[in-house]
Amino acid sequence: MDELIYGHNQEKNIVAVQQFDESTVRIYIREKDTVREEIRKFYPFFFLSDKSYIEGFNKKFWLKKLAGNNFYQYACAFEDLTDMWNAIRYILRNYSNKHMIKVESYIDTDIIYLRPDPVHQFLLQTGITLFKGMEFNDVYRIQLDIETYSKHRFSNPERIEDRIILISLTDNRGWEYIIDGRKKSERQMLIELVEIIRKKDPDIIEGHNILNFDLPYLIKRAELNEVDLSIGRDGSKPKITTTTYDRETVFTGIEIYGRHIIDTLILVQLYDFVKREFESYSLKYVSKYFGITSEDRIYIPGEKIAWYWDNDPDSLVKYALQDAHETRKLSELLTPPYFYLTQMLPFSFWQVIKSGSSSKIESLLVRAYLKRRHSIPKPDTGFQTTGGYTDIFYTGVFENVAHADIESLYPSIMIKFKIAPQKDELGIFLQMLESLTKMRLEAKHKMKNATTPEEKSKYDAVQSAFKILINSFYGYLGYSRAIFNDYESADKVTTTGQKILKKLILEITNRGGKVIEADTDGIYFIPPEEFSTDEEKVKEFVKDIASTLPEGINLAFNGIYKKMLSYKKKNYALLDKNGNIEIKGASLISRGMEPFARKYISECVKFLLNNEIEKIHELYKSLFKSIAERKIDIYELAKTETLRERLDRYQELVRLGKRNRSAAYELAIASGRNYRQGDKITYYITGSSPDVRSFENCKLVDDWNPLRRDENVQYYLFKLNDYTRRFEVFFKPEDFKKIFSLKDGLNFDDVQIVTRKISREIDFD
DNA sequence: GTGGACAACTA
DNA sequence: TAGTTGTC
């Protein structure tokens, strides 16, 4: 089965004519048996071209892997069909004695994408290593970080007086270098950078936020200094890629011919998409999180760079190098899964990082079909009707709560019950899923046997990458644009999952356990008394429950939590044995809340879990006071919202009455500044009554005047009490009133946290 | 170039 | 009621 996943290294004799759009067609031809077996493994395909696409091919790896060999690849792209057919005739005439030529046309089919064609990968990676058979460390990576000087708050490459002062460079072979602006002009610095990149010839250039800061800055300054930033493998300059969206040109990235660019910021965002643990995506924060911070780390905030440059440049140099080293370490932790995925998928490294999971799955499926010369289906129209089962049975605070979940519920169901798209006539879907599952287990095994923390987290990343891929098989079924979609099968998966979870609840309850909350594939419960708090005994209990499930559906015991606070479906908090607290759910922890509210709620949750009722009272009082007396930090009161729409579009929708006015947009417009989609606006509410309309009574935090505070005290006090109501369910009414009052000298010894049973009939059918 | 449903909450 | 944030 691996053969299908690593298909592009195994394909034999495929020739395809591929239509990319109305006017562009490509022909792929493979040379016949002129390549040694071990070479074929690496690069089995050849392009025919008169455009010399091949010039930029990575000679280093090519030569390294294929030393002494003598054969050719060509690429070919045509602007129209006549040219294409002429070319085919030409090829047949001149090459048919040497090559196996078969031309297969997909031109008249409904296929829009044939991305999985292995040769497509080849073209995309022109000049770049395919990574096949390589380890991550085999690839040569350079990290780049620039420091800039500005008298303003934000450095701007368009401002002629701003400039690059340091370029720090490191690589994965222990080299480090500073291009020092003390000794050189900016122009000289840029020329040196080009020389170094060309001489070192990295496969990958890495940086944190390199796509939105370092590279655009370098490109702009090179322009101003009239330096040719020719760092591509063919001597070309970086290319800024754009797309037109809503009749507006949108920046999508930067390409350097023959090299990959890795922006660790994007990798961090992807990582957090799964883990959701980061407070910030800054290099400093994330490095601390991963424990990869350099020794004697120097921290220099952005606005202090100019000061350091004038007063203590040596520290700045050290700081800049540390940035580059941390970027390298960060990349070593986060890049490998995508590196190894690139070996499986017919996408370039960058596409693997940027593309969604569905296109990855589909590329594997289509490639297998292409290989077998089987026709390819069209997407079905329709929709999915069911999802996971979620329920809550108790609210309140509970002691010794066990957690168990079914490992990879949906993939297991698909494998166990053989649920796959009906359209998948070749049965590739399940074979692929099984194979990937096996690979994930291998990665997990390696993680378990890892001897260093670095190795461990690397394999953790690898296995979680596989997990994302495996989990998206289910999502793929219900995806409207997937060519193999199958809504019926998607529903079958979810309803089977519901049945299994309900059975689990039933089994636990029947044995005297108390289920508190369940969601999709996991369950929090209090084990029957006889198992008490003994972890080993509970393990046995879970094993017993697990034995009632179908074979292939594995229930895992994840341990016992000291306390659990259950609030609503998908909203709860956990206190583990080490005293760590985990809060889940949008109503208890949300980026949309004002920071003061976030902190207030999480503190209250902490006190509830530790049964420190008096501290809740004290917190409420002090917070109330600091708002009432205008002592609280304005940032604590301010909301931060993302502008999701373009401002003119917002205005248009408001004008048409299709959208309500919103504070963030109104402020963005009023500011007169050029806010763009995705920008964040931080604002607070003004006025004097608690029920003001926010879009009419708001102000940017930046415009806040500490000497004339104008935040709406009544509004925020009302908000405080509003948030407080979330805790109503945990107390008797009189206790609630007492705790959230401003009186002094109260006693809370007799306050009991209330637990409630939510009566509920489960439909077990 | 593009996974999904379900839940809580806000304006 | 639509949009956002979150869980799985």
Short mmCIF file of N, CA and C in Angstrom, two decimals, chain A residues 151-258:
data_model
loop_
_atom_site.label_atom_id
_atom_site.label_comp_id
_atom_site.label_asym_id
_atom_site.label_seq_id
_atom_site.Cartn_x
_atom_site.Cartn_y
_atom_site.Cartn_z
N LYS A 151 13.21 55.64 13.50
CA LYS A 151 12.87 56.58 14.58
C LYS A 151 11.39 56.44 14.95
N HIS A 152 10.67 55.71 14.11
CA HIS A 152 9.23 55.57 14.33
C HIS A 152 8.93 54.29 15.09
N ARG A 153 7.67 54.16 15.47
CA ARG A 153 7.22 52.99 16.22
C ARG A 153 7.41 51.71 15.38
N PHE A 154 7.02 51.79 14.12
CA PHE A 154 7.20 50.64 13.24
C PHE A 154 8.12 51.00 12.08
N SER A 155 9.04 50.14 11.86
CA SER A 155 9.97 50.36 10.76
C SER A 155 9.26 50.13 9.44
N ASN A 156 9.54 50.98 8.48
CA ASN A 156 8.85 50.90 7.20
C ASN A 156 9.86 51.00 6.06
N PRO A 157 9.96 49.95 5.24
CA PRO A 157 10.98 49.94 4.19
C PRO A 157 10.78 51.05 3.16
N GLU A 158 9.56 51.56 3.07
CA GLU A 158 9.30 52.62 2.09
C GLU A 158 9.88 53.96 2.55
N ARG A 159 10.08 54.08 3.85
CA ARG A 159 10.62 55.32 4.39
C ARG A 159 12.12 55.34 4.13
N ILE A 160 12.56 56.34 3.42
CA ILE A 160 13.93 56.32 2.94
C ILE A 160 14.94 56.34 4.10
N GLU A 161 14.58 56.99 5.21
CA GLU A 161 15.54 57.12 6.32
C GLU A 161 15.61 55.86 7.19
N ASP A 162 14.61 55.00 7.09
CA ASP A 162 14.71 53.72 7.79
C ASP A 162 15.69 52.83 7.05
N ARG A 163 16.29 51.89 7.77
CA ARG A 163 17.24 51.04 7.05
C ARG A 163 17.49 49.71 7.77
N ILE A 164 18.08 48.77 7.00
CA ILE A 164 18.49 47.51 7.58
C ILE A 164 19.82 47.74 8.27
N ILE A 165 19.94 47.29 9.53
CA ILE A 165 21.21 47.49 10.24
C ILE A 165 21.96 46.18 10.47
N LEU A 166 21.20 45.10 10.60
CA LEU A 166 21.87 43.80 10.81
C LEU A 166 21.15 42.73 10.00
N ILE A 167 21.93 41.82 9.44
CA ILE A 167 21.34 40.61 8.86
C ILE A 167 22.04 39.45 9.54
N SER A 168 21.29 38.71 10.33
CA SER A 168 21.92 37.56 11.00
C SER A 168 21.58 36.29 10.24
N LEU A 169 22.58 35.46 10.09
CA LEU A 169 22.43 34.22 9.32
C LEU A 169 22.99 33.05 10.11
N THR A 170 22.25 31.97 10.11
CA THR A 170 22.77 30.73 10.69
C THR A 170 22.40 29.60 9.73
N ASP A 171 22.98 28.43 9.95
CA ASP A 171 22.53 27.29 9.15
C ASP A 171 22.46 26.05 10.03
N ASN A 172 22.09 24.94 9.44
CA ASN A 172 21.95 23.72 10.23
C ASN A 172 23.25 22.92 10.25
N ARG A 173 24.36 23.60 9.99
CA ARG A 173 25.65 22.92 10.07
C ARG A 173 26.58 23.67 11.02
N GLY A 174 26.01 24.51 11.86
CA GLY A 174 26.81 25.15 12.89
C GLY A 174 27.46 26.47 12.50
N TRP A 175 27.11 26.96 11.33
CA TRP A 175 27.68 28.23 10.87
C TRP A 175 26.81 29.38 11.34
N GLU A 176 27.42 30.50 11.69
CA GLU A 176 26.65 31.71 11.96
C GLU A 176 27.42 32.93 11.46
N TYR A 177 26.68 33.95 11.07
CA TYR A 177 27.33 35.09 10.46
C TYR A 177 26.44 36.33 10.60
N ILE A 178 27.12 37.45 10.81
CA ILE A 178 26.39 38.72 10.90
C ILE A 178 26.86 39.64 9.78
N ILE A 179 25.93 40.14 9.02
CA ILE A 179 26.27 41.24 8.11
C ILE A 179 25.98 42.51 8.88
N ASP A 180 27.06 43.20 9.20
CA ASP A 180 27.01 44.24 10.23
C ASP A 180 26.90 45.64 9.61
N GLY A 181 25.81 46.29 9.90
CA GLY A 181 25.56 47.62 9.33
C GLY A 181 26.42 48.72 9.93
N ARG A 182 27.23 48.38 10.94
CA ARG A 182 28.14 49.40 11.48
C ARG A 182 29.30 49.63 10.52
N LYS A 183 29.66 48.55 9.83
CA LYS A 183 30.83 48.64 8.97
C LYS A 183 30.46 48.84 7.51
N LYS A 184 29.19 48.59 7.19
CA LYS A 184 28.81 48.60 5.77
C LYS A 184 27.57 49.44 5.54
N SER A 185 27.49 49.94 4.34
CA SER A 185 26.26 50.62 3.95
C SER A 185 25.18 49.57 3.72
N GLU A 186 23.95 50.01 3.67
CA GLU A 186 22.87 49.06 3.42
C GLU A 186 23.07 48.38 2.07
N ARG A 187 23.53 49.16 1.12
CA ARG A 187 23.78 48.61 -0.22
C ARG A 187 24.81 47.49 -0.17
N GLN A 188 25.92 47.77 0.53
CA GLN A 188 26.97 46.75 0.66
C GLN A 188 26.44 45.50 1.37
N MET A 189 25.58 45.74 2.37
CA MET A 189 25.02 44.61 3.11
C MET A 189 24.21 43.71 2.19
N LEU A 190 23.39 44.34 1.36
CA LEU A 190 22.52 43.57 0.47
C LEU A 190 23.35 42.79 -0.56
N ILE A 191 24.38 43.43 -1.07
CA ILE A 191 25.24 42.74 -2.04
C ILE A 191 25.90 41.54 -1.38
N GLU A 192 26.34 41.74 -0.14
CA GLU A 192 26.98 40.62 0.57
C GLU A 192 25.99 39.48 0.81
N LEU A 193 24.78 39.85 1.14
CA LEU A 193 23.76 38.81 1.38
C LEU A 193 23.57 37.96 0.13
N VAL A 194 23.46 38.63 -1.02
CA VAL A 194 23.28 37.90 -2.27
C VAL A 194 24.46 36.96 -2.51
N GLU A 195 25.66 37.48 -2.28
CA GLU A 195 26.85 36.65 -2.47
C GLU A 195 26.82 35.41 -1.59
N ILE A 196 26.48 35.63 -0.34
CA ILE A 196 26.46 34.50 0.61
C ILE A 196 25.44 33.46 0.21
N ILE A 197 24.22 33.92 -0.09
CA ILE A 197 23.17 32.95 -0.45
C ILE A 197 23.59 32.16 -1.69
N ARG A 198 24.16 32.85 -2.66
CA ARG A 198 24.54 32.14 -3.89
C ARG A 198 25.66 31.16 -3.64
N LYS A 199 26.58 31.55 -2.78
CA LYS A 199 27.71 30.68 -2.51
C LYS A 199 27.30 29.48 -1.65
N LYS A 200 26.50 29.78 -0.64
CA LYS A 200 26.08 28.70 0.27
C LYS A 200 25.04 27.80 -0.40
N ASP A 201 24.23 28.38 -1.28
CA ASP A 201 23.24 27.64 -2.06
C ASP A 201 22.29 26.79 -1.20
N PRO A 202 21.57 27.43 -0.29
CA PRO A 202 20.66 26.64 0.57
C PRO A 202 19.44 26.13 -0.20
N ASP A 203 18.94 24.98 0.25
CA ASP A 203 17.69 24.46 -0.31
C ASP A 203 16.50 25.18 0.30
N ILE A 204 16.70 25.56 1.55
CA ILE A 204 15.60 26.15 2.29
C ILE A 204 16.08 27.43 2.97
N ILE A 205 15.27 28.46 2.90
CA ILE A 205 15.56 29.68 3.66
C ILE A 205 14.45 29.84 4.69
N GLU A 206 14.87 29.98 5.94
CA GLU A 206 13.89 30.01 7.01
C GLU A 206 13.90 31.33 7.77
N GLY A 207 12.77 31.68 8.32
CA GLY A 207 12.69 32.85 9.16
C GLY A 207 11.34 32.90 9.84
N HIS A 208 11.28 33.63 10.94
CA HIS A 208 10.01 33.78 11.64
C HIS A 208 9.33 35.04 11.11
N ASN A 209 8.19 34.85 10.50
CA ASN A 209 7.48 35.95 9.82
C ASN A 209 8.29 36.47 8.64
N ILE A 210 9.08 35.61 8.06
CA ILE A 210 9.96 36.02 6.97
C ILE A 210 9.17 36.46 5.73
N LEU A 211 7.97 35.87 5.55
CA LEU A 211 7.18 36.19 4.35
C LEU A 211 6.53 37.56 4.43
N ASN A 212 6.26 37.98 5.65
CA ASN A 212 5.58 39.27 5.78
C ASN A 212 6.49 40.39 6.26
N PHE A 213 7.66 40.02 6.74
CA PHE A 213 8.54 41.09 7.18
C PHE A 213 9.90 41.07 6.49
N ASP A 214 10.73 40.08 6.82
CA ASP A 214 12.12 40.12 6.36
C ASP A 214 12.26 40.19 4.84
N LEU A 215 11.59 39.28 4.15
CA LEU A 215 11.74 39.26 2.69
C LEU A 215 11.16 40.49 2.00
N PRO A 216 9.94 40.88 2.34
CA PRO A 216 9.43 42.11 1.71
C PRO A 216 10.33 43.31 1.99
N TYR A 217 10.86 43.37 3.21
CA TYR A 217 11.75 44.49 3.57
C TYR A 217 13.00 44.45 2.72
N LEU A 218 13.59 43.25 2.61
CA LEU A 218 14.80 43.11 1.80
C LEU A 218 14.54 43.48 0.34
N ILE A 219 13.40 43.01 -0.16
CA ILE A 219 13.08 43.28 -1.56
C ILE A 219 12.95 44.78 -1.80
N LYS A 220 12.24 45.43 -0.90
CA LYS A 220 12.01 46.89 -1.05
C LYS A 220 13.34 47.66 -0.95
N ARG A 221 14.15 47.28 0.04
CA ARG A 221 15.42 48.02 0.22
C ARG A 221 16.38 47.75 -0.93
N ALA A 222 16.32 46.53 -1.47
CA ALA A 222 17.17 46.22 -2.62
C ALA A 222 16.78 47.10 -3.79
N GLU A 223 15.48 47.28 -3.93
CA GLU A 223 14.97 48.15 -4.98
C GLU A 223 15.50 49.58 -4.81
N LEU A 224 15.34 50.08 -3.59
CA LEU A 224 15.77 51.46 -3.32
C LEU A 224 17.27 51.63 -3.51
N ASN A 225 18.03 50.59 -3.14
CA ASN A 225 19.49 50.67 -3.25
C ASN A 225 20.00 50.22 -4.62
N GLU A 226 19.06 49.88 -5.49
CA GLU A 226 19.41 49.39 -6.82
C GLU A 226 20.38 48.21 -6.78
N VAL A 227 20.03 47.28 -5.89
CA VAL A 227 20.81 46.03 -5.80
C VAL A 227 19.97 44.92 -6.40
N ASP A 228 20.57 44.08 -7.23
CA ASP A 228 19.86 42.93 -7.78
C ASP A 228 19.80 41.84 -6.71
N LEU A 229 18.63 41.60 -6.17
CA LEU A 229 18.52 40.59 -5.11
C LEU A 229 18.38 39.20 -5.76
N SER A 230 19.41 38.85 -6.51
CA SER A 230 19.32 37.64 -7.33
C SER A 230 19.72 36.41 -6.52
N ILE A 231 18.83 36.00 -5.64
CA ILE A 231 19.16 34.87 -4.77
C ILE A 231 18.49 33.57 -5.22
N GLY A 232 17.79 33.61 -6.34
CA GLY A 232 17.21 32.38 -6.88
C GLY A 232 18.30 31.49 -7.45
N ARG A 233 17.98 30.21 -7.61
CA ARG A 233 19.00 29.28 -8.11
C ARG A 233 19.33 29.53 -9.57
N ASP A 234 18.42 30.20 -10.26
CA ASP A 234 18.70 30.55 -11.65
C ASP A 234 19.15 32.00 -11.75
N GLY A 235 19.46 32.59 -10.60
CA GLY A 235 19.92 33.98 -10.61
C GLY A 235 18.79 35.00 -10.64
N SER A 236 17.56 34.51 -10.49
CA SER A 236 16.44 35.45 -10.53
C SER A 236 16.18 36.05 -9.15
N LYS A 237 15.40 37.10 -9.16
CA LYS A 237 15.04 37.77 -7.91
C LYS A 237 13.82 37.09 -7.30
N PRO A 238 13.60 37.30 -6.00
CA PRO A 238 12.39 36.74 -5.40
C PRO A 238 11.16 37.28 -6.11
N LYS A 239 10.17 36.41 -6.25
CA LYS A 239 8.97 36.81 -6.95
C LYS A 239 7.84 36.93 -5.93
N ILE A 240 7.17 38.07 -5.96
CA ILE A 240 6.02 38.24 -5.08
C ILE A 240 4.81 37.67 -5.78
N THR A 241 4.15 36.71 -5.16
CA THR A 241 2.99 36.09 -5.81
C THR A 241 1.71 36.72 -5.28
N THR A 242 0.79 36.91 -6.16
CA THR A 242 -0.48 37.53 -5.78
C THR A 242 -1.63 36.79 -6.43
N THR A 243 -2.81 37.08 -5.95
CA THR A 243 -4.00 36.53 -6.58
C THR A 243 -5.05 37.63 -6.58
N THR A 244 -5.96 37.58 -7.52
CA THR A 244 -7.00 38.60 -7.52
C THR A 244 -8.22 38.06 -6.79
N TYR A 245 -8.64 38.80 -5.82
CA TYR A 245 -9.79 38.41 -5.03
C TYR A 245 -10.65 39.65 -4.85
N ASP A 246 -11.91 39.54 -5.25
CA ASP A 246 -12.80 40.70 -5.13
C ASP A 246 -12.24 41.88 -5.93
N ARG A 247 -11.75 41.61 -7.07
CA ARG A 247 -11.15 42.63 -7.93
C ARG A 247 -10.00 43.37 -7.26
N GLU A 248 -9.44 42.77 -6.25
CA GLU A 248 -8.31 43.42 -5.59
C GLU A 248 -7.14 42.45 -5.57
N THR A 249 -5.95 42.99 -5.76
CA THR A 249 -4.78 42.13 -5.74
C THR A 249 -4.38 41.84 -4.30
N VAL A 250 -4.30 40.54 -3.99
CA VAL A 250 -3.98 40.14 -2.63
C VAL A 250 -2.62 39.43 -2.62
N PHE A 251 -1.80 39.84 -1.72
CA PHE A 251 -0.48 39.22 -1.55
C PHE A 251 -0.64 37.79 -1.04
N THR A 252 -0.03 36.84 -1.72
CA THR A 252 -0.15 35.46 -1.23
C THR A 252 1.18 34.87 -0.79
N GLY A 253 2.26 35.45 -1.20
CA GLY A 253 3.52 34.87 -0.75
C GLY A 253 4.69 35.34 -1.59
N ILE A 254 5.81 34.73 -1.34
CA ILE A 254 7.02 35.07 -2.07
C ILE A 254 7.66 33.77 -2.51
N GLU A 255 8.14 33.75 -3.74
CA GLU A 255 8.83 32.55 -4.22
C GLU A 255 10.26 32.91 -4.59
N ILE A 256 11.17 32.03 -4.23
CA ILE A 256 12.55 32.18 -4.67
C ILE A 256 12.85 30.96 -5.53
N TYR A 257 13.17 31.20 -6.75
CA TYR A 257 13.34 30.11 -7.69
C TYR A 257 14.36 29.08 -7.18
N GLY A 258 13.93 27.83 -7.17
CA GLY A 258 14.85 26.77 -6.79
C GLY A 258 15.06 26.59 -5.30
#
